[in-house]
mmCIF file of C-alpha atoms and ligand atoms in Angstrom:
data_model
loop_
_atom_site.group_PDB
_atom_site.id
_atom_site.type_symbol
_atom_site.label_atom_id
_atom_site.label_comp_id
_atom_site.label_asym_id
_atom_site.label_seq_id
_atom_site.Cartn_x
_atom_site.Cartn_y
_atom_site.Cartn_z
ATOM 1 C CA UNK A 27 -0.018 14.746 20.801
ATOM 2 C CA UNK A 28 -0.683 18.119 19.609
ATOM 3 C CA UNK A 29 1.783 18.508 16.728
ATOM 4 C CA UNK A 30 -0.461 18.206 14.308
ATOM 5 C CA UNK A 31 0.692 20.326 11.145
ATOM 6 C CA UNK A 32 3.553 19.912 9.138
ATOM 7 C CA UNK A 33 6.589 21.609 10.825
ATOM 8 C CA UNK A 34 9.161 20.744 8.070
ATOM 9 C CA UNK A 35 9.466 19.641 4.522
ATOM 10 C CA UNK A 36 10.657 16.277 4.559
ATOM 11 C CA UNK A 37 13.870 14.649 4.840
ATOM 12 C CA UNK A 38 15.762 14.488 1.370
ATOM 13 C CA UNK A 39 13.999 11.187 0.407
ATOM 14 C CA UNK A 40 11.046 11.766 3.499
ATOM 15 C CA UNK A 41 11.362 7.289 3.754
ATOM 16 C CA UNK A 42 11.446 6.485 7.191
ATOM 17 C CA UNK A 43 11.520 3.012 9.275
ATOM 18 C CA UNK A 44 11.071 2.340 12.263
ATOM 19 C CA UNK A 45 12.776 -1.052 13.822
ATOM 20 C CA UNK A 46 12.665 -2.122 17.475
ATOM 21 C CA UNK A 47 11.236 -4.811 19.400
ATOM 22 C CA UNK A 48 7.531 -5.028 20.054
ATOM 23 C CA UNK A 49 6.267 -2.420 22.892
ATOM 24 C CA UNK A 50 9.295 -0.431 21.800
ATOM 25 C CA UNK A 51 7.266 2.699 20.956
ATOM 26 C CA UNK A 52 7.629 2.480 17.340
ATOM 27 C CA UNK A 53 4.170 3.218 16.677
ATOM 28 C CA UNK A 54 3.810 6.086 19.454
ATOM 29 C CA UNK A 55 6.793 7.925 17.929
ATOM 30 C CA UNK A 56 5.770 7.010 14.252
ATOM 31 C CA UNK A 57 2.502 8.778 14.684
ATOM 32 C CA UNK A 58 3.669 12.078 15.912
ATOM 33 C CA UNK A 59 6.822 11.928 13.155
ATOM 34 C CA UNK A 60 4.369 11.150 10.994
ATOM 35 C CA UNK A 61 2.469 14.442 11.933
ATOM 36 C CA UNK A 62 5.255 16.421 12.134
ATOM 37 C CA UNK A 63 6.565 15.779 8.772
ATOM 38 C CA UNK A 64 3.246 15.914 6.850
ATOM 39 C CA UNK A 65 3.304 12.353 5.870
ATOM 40 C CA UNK A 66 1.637 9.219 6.182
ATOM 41 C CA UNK A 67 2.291 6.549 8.638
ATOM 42 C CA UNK A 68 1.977 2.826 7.453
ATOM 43 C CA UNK A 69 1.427 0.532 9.913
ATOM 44 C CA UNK A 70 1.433 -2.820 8.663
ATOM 45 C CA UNK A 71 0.002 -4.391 12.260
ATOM 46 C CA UNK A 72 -2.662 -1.582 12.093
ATOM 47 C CA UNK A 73 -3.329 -2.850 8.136
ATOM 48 C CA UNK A 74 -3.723 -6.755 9.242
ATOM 49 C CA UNK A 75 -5.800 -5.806 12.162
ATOM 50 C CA UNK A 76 -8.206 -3.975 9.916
ATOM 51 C CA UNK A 77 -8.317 -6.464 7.538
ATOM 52 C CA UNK A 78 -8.788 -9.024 10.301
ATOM 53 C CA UNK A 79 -12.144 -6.351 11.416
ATOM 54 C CA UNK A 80 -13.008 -6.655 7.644
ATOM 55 C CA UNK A 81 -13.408 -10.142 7.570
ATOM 56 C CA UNK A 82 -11.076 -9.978 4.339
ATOM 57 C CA UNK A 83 -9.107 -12.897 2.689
ATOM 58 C CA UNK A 84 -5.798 -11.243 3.943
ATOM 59 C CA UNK A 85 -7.541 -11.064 7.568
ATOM 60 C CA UNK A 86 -8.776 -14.240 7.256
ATOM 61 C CA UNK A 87 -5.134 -15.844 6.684
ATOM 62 C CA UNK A 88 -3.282 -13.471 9.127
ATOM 63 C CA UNK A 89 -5.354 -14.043 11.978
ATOM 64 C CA UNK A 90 -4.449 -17.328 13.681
ATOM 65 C CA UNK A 91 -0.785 -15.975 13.006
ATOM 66 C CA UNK A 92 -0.983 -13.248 14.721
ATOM 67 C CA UNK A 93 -2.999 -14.357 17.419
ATOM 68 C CA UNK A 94 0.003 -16.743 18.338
ATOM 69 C CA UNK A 95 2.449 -13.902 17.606
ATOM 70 C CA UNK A 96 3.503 -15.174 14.795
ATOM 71 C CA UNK A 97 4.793 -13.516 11.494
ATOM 72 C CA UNK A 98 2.361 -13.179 8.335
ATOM 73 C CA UNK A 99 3.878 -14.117 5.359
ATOM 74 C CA UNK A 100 6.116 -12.556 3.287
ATOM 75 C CA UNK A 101 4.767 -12.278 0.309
ATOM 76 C CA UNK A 102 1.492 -11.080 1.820
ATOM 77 C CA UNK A 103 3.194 -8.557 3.630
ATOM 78 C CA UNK A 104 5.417 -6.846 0.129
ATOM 79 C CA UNK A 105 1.935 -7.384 -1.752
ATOM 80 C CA UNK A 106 0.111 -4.962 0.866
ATOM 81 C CA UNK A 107 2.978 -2.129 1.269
ATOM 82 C CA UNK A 108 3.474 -2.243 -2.632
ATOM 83 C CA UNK A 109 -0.202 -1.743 -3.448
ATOM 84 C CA UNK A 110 0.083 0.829 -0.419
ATOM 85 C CA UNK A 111 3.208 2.848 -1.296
ATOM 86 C CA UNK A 112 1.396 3.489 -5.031
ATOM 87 C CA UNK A 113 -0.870 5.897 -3.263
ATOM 88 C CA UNK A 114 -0.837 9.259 -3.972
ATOM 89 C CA UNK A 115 -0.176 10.392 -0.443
ATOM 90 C CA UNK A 116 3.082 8.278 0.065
ATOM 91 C CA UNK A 117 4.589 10.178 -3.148
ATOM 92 C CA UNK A 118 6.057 12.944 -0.466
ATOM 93 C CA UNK A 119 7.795 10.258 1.531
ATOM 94 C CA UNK A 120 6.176 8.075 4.544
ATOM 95 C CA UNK A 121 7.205 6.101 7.853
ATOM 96 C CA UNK A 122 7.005 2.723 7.714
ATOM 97 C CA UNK A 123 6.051 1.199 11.304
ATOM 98 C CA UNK A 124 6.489 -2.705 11.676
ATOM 99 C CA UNK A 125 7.694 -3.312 8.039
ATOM 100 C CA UNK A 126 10.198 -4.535 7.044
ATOM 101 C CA UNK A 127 10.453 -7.216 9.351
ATOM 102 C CA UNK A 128 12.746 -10.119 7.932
ATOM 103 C CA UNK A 129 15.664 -9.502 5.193
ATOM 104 C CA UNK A 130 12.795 -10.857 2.949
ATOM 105 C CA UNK A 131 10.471 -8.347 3.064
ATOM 106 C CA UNK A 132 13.869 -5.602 3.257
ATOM 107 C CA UNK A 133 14.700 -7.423 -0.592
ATOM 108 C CA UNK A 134 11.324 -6.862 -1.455
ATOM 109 C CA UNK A 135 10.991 -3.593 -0.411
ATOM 110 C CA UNK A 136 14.359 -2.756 -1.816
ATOM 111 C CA UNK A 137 13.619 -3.697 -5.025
ATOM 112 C CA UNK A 138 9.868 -1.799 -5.187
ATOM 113 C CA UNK A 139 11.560 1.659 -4.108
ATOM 114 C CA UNK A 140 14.489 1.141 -6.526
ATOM 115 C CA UNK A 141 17.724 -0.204 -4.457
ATOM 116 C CA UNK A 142 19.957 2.515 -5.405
ATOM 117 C CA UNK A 143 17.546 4.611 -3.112
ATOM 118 C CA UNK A 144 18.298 2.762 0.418
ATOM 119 C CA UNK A 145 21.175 4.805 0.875
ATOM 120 C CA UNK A 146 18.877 7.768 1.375
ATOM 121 C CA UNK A 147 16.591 6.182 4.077
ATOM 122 C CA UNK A 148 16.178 7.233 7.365
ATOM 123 C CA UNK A 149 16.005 4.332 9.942
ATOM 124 C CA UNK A 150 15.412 4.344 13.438
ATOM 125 C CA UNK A 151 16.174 1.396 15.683
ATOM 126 C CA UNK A 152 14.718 1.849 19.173
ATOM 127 C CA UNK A 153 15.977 -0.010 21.824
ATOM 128 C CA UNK A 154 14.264 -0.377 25.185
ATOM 129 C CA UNK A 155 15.478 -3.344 27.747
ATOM 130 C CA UNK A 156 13.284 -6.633 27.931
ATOM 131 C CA UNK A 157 11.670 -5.876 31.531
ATOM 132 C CA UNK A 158 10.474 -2.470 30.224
ATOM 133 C CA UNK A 159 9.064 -4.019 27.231
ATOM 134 C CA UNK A 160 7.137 -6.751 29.074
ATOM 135 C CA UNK A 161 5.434 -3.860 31.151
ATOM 136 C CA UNK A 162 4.859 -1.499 28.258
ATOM 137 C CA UNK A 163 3.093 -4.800 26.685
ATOM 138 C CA UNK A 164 1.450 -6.215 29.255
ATOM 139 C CA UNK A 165 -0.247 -2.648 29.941
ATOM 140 C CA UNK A 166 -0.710 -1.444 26.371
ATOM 141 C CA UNK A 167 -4.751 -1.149 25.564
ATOM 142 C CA UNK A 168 -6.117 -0.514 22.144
ATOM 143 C CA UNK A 169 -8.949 1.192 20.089
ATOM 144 C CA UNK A 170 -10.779 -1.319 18.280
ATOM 145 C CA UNK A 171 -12.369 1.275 16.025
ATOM 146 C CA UNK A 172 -9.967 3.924 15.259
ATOM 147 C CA UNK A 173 -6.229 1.692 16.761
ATOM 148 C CA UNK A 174 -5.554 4.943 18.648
ATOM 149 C CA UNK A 175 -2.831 2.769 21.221
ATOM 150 C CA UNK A 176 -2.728 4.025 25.247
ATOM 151 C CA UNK A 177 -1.001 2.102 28.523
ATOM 152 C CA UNK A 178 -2.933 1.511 31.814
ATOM 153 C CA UNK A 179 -0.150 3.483 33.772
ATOM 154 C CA UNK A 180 1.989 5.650 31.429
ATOM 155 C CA UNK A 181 -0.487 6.746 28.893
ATOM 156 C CA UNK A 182 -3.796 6.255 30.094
ATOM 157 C CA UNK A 183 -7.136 7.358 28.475
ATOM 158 C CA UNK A 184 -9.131 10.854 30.087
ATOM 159 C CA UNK A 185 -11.968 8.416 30.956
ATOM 160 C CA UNK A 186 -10.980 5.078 32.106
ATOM 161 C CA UNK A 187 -11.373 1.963 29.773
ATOM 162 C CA UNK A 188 -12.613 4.458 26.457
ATOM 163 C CA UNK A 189 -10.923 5.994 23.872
ATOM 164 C CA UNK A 190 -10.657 9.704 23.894
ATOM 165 C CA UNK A 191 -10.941 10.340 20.136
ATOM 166 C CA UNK A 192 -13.709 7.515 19.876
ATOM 167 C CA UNK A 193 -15.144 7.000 23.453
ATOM 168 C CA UNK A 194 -14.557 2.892 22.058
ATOM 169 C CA UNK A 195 -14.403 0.594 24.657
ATOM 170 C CA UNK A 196 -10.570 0.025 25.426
ATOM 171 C CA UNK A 197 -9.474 -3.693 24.639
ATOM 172 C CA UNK A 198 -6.355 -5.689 25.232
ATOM 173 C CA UNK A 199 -4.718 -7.294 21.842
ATOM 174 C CA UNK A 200 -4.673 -11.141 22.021
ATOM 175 C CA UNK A 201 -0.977 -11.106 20.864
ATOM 176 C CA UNK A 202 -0.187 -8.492 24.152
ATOM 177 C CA UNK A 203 -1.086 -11.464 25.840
ATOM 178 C CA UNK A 204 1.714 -13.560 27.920
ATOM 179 C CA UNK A 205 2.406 -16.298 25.648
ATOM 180 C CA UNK A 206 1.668 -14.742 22.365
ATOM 181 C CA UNK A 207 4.176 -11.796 23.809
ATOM 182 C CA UNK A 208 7.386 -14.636 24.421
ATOM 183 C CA UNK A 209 6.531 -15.683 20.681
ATOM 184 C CA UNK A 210 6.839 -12.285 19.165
ATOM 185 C CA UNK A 211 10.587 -11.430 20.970
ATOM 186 C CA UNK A 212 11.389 -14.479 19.503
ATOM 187 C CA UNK A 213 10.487 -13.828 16.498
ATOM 188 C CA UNK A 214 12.238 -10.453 16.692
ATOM 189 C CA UNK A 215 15.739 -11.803 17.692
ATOM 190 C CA UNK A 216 15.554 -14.067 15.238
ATOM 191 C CA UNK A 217 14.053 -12.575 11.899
ATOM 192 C CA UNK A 218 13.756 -9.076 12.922
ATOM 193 C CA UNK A 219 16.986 -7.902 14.493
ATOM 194 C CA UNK A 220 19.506 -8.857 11.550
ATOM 195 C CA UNK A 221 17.995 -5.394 9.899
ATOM 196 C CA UNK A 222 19.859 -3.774 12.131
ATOM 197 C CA UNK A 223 23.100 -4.998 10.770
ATOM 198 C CA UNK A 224 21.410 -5.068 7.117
ATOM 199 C CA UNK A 225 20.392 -1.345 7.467
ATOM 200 C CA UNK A 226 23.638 -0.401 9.523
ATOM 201 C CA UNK A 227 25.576 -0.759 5.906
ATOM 202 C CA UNK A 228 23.017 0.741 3.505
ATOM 203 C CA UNK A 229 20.790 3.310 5.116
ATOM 204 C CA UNK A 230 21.181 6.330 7.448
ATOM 205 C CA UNK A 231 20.842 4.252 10.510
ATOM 206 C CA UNK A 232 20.307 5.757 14.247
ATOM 207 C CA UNK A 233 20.098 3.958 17.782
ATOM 208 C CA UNK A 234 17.990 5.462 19.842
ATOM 209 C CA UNK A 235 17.234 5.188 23.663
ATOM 210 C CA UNK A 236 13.089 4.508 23.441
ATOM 211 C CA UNK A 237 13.711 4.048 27.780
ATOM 212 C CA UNK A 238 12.910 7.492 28.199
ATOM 213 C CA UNK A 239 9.761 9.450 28.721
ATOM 214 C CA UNK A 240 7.711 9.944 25.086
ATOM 215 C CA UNK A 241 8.813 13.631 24.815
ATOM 216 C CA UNK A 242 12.619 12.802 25.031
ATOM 217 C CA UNK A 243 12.633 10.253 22.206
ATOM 218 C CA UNK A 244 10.446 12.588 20.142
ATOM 219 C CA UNK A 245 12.440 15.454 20.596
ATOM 220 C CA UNK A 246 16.129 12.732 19.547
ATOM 221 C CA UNK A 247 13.936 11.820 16.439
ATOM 222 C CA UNK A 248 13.188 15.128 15.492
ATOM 223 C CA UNK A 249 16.779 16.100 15.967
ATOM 224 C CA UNK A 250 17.984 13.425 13.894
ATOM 225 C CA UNK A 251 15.237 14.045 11.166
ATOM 226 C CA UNK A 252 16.811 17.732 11.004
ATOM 227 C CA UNK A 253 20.554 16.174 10.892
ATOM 228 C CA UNK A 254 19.719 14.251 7.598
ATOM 229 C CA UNK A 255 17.743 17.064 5.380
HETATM 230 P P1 ADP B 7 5.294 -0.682 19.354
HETATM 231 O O1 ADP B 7 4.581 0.006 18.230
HETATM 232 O O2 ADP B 7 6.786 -0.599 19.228
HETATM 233 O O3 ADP B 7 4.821 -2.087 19.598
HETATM 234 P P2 ADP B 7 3.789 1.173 21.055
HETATM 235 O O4 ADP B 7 4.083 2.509 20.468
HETATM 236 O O5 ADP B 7 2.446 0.597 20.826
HETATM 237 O O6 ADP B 7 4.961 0.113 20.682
HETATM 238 O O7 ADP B 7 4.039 1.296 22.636
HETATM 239 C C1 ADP B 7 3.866 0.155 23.483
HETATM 240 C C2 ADP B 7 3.214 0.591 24.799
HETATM 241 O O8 ADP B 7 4.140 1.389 25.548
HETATM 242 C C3 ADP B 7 1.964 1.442 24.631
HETATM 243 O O9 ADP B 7 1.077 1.103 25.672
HETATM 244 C C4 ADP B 7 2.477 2.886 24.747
HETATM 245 O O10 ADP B 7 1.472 3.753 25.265
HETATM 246 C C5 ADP B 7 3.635 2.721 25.732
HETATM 247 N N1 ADP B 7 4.777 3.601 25.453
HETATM 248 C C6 ADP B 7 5.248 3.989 24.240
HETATM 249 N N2 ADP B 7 6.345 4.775 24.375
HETATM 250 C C7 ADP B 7 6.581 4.863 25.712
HETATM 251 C C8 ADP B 7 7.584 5.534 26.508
HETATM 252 N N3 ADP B 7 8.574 6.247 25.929
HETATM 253 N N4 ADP B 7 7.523 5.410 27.853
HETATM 254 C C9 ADP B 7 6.535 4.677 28.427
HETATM 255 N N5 ADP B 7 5.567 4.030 27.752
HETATM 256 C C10 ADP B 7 5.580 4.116 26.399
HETATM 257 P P1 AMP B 8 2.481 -4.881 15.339
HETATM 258 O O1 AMP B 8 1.185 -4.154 15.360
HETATM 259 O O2 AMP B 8 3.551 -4.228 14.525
HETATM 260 O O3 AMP B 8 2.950 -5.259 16.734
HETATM 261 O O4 AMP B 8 2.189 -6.259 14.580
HETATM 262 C C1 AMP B 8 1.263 -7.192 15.112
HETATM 263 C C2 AMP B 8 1.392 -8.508 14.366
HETATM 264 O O5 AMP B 8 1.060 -8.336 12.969
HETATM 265 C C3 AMP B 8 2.778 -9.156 14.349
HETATM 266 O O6 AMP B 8 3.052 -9.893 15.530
HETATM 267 C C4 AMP B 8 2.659 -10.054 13.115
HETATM 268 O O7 AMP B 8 1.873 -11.207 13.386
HETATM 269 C C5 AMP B 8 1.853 -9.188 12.153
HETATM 270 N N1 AMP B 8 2.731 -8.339 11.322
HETATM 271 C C6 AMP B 8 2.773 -6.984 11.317
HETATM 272 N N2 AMP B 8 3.690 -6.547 10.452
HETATM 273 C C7 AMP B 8 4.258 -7.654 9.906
HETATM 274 C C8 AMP B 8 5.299 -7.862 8.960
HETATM 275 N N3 AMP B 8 5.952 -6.833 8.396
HETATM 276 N N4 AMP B 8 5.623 -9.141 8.644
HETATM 277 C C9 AMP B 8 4.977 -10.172 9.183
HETATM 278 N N5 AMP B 8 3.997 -10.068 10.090
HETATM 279 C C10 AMP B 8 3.633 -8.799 10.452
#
């Protein structure tokens, strides 16, 4: 990682989404954005899964969803980034990781941020073919404790099987899982994906090749980050 401290102010508006397909890298490139800029990155997957560790009402609901990759509601899901985005460390801008996900939640989020304000979004759809995606998936391992995300061949932990912020035994998530894993592309061709065309028309909107090594894609985002200030 290593890039740690704020490098530049933010973009005009600092709002930044991330779309792409599951095991695109949205969350790998989100956190070191995040860094860079000096603001927070909201990761509504991260937020269920912790609410799921919790034991909360929320966690309680989302879990057999997401277990089957299936989508949490969308009401849920506005409620959560609304109360979120209040927060005093949002107020310099944030990246949004996994939300929105359906033109729903895009309305609702629209309409909390003040709609006259998409235009000055920055959003980010990374693309990465199917085949990849399967093996970025299928080799993905997570922190249980702190979500810190690595891969079994591309990104693997100092010490095999533990996390090297935590030393947490490495886990694989249910919904990483074969079936759970056909479920969630599904679900992203069919409610996810029309935000590309939704955002295409409103936003600043950027395809970007995620097939490339981590550094590559960072180095595009940053690039395009710069473009828009
Ligand atoms: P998403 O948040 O889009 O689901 P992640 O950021 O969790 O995706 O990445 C999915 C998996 O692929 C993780 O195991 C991660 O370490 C790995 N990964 C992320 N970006 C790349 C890349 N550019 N090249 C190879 N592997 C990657
Ligand atoms: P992620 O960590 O982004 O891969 O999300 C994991 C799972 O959490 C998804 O498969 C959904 O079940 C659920 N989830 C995360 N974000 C959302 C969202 N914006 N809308 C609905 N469900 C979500």
């Amino acid at each position: 990682m290593g890039d740690a401290s704020p490098q530049v102010a933010p973009a005009s508006s600092g709002r930044v989404i991330f779309l792409g397909p599951p095991g695109a890298g949205k969350g790998t490139q989100a956190a070191r954005l995040a860094a860079h800029m000096g603001v927070p990155k909201i990761s509504t997957g991260d937020m269920l899964r912790e609410a799921i560790a919790r034991g909360t009402p929320l966690g309680l609901q989302a879990a057999p969803l997401m277990e089957k990759g299936g989508l949490v509601p969308d009401e849920l899901l506005i409620g959560i980034i609304q109360e979120r985005l209040r927060e005093d460390d949002c107020a310099r801008g944030y990246i949004l990781d996994g939300f929105p996900r359906t033109l729903k939640q895009a309305e609702g989020f629209e309409s909390m941020a003040g709609g006259d304000r998409t235009a000055e979004l920055l959003v980010f759809s990374v693309e990465v073919p199917r085949p990849e995606l399967l093996r970025r998936l299928s080799g993905r391992r997570w922190c249980p404790r702190c979500q810190a995300t690595y891969h079994v061949e591309t990104n693997p932990p100092k010490r095999e099987g533990l996390c090297d912020r935590d030393g947490m035994r490495l886990i694989q998530r249910e919904d990483d899982k074969e079936t759970a894993v056909a479920r969630r592309l599904a679900e992203y061709d069919e409610r996810t994906a029309p935000l590309i065309d939704h955002y295409c028309r409103r936003a600043r909107f950027h395809r970007v090749d995620g097939h490339r090594p981590v550094d590559a894609v960072f180095d595009e985002l940053k690039g395009l980050l710069e473009a828009a200030r």
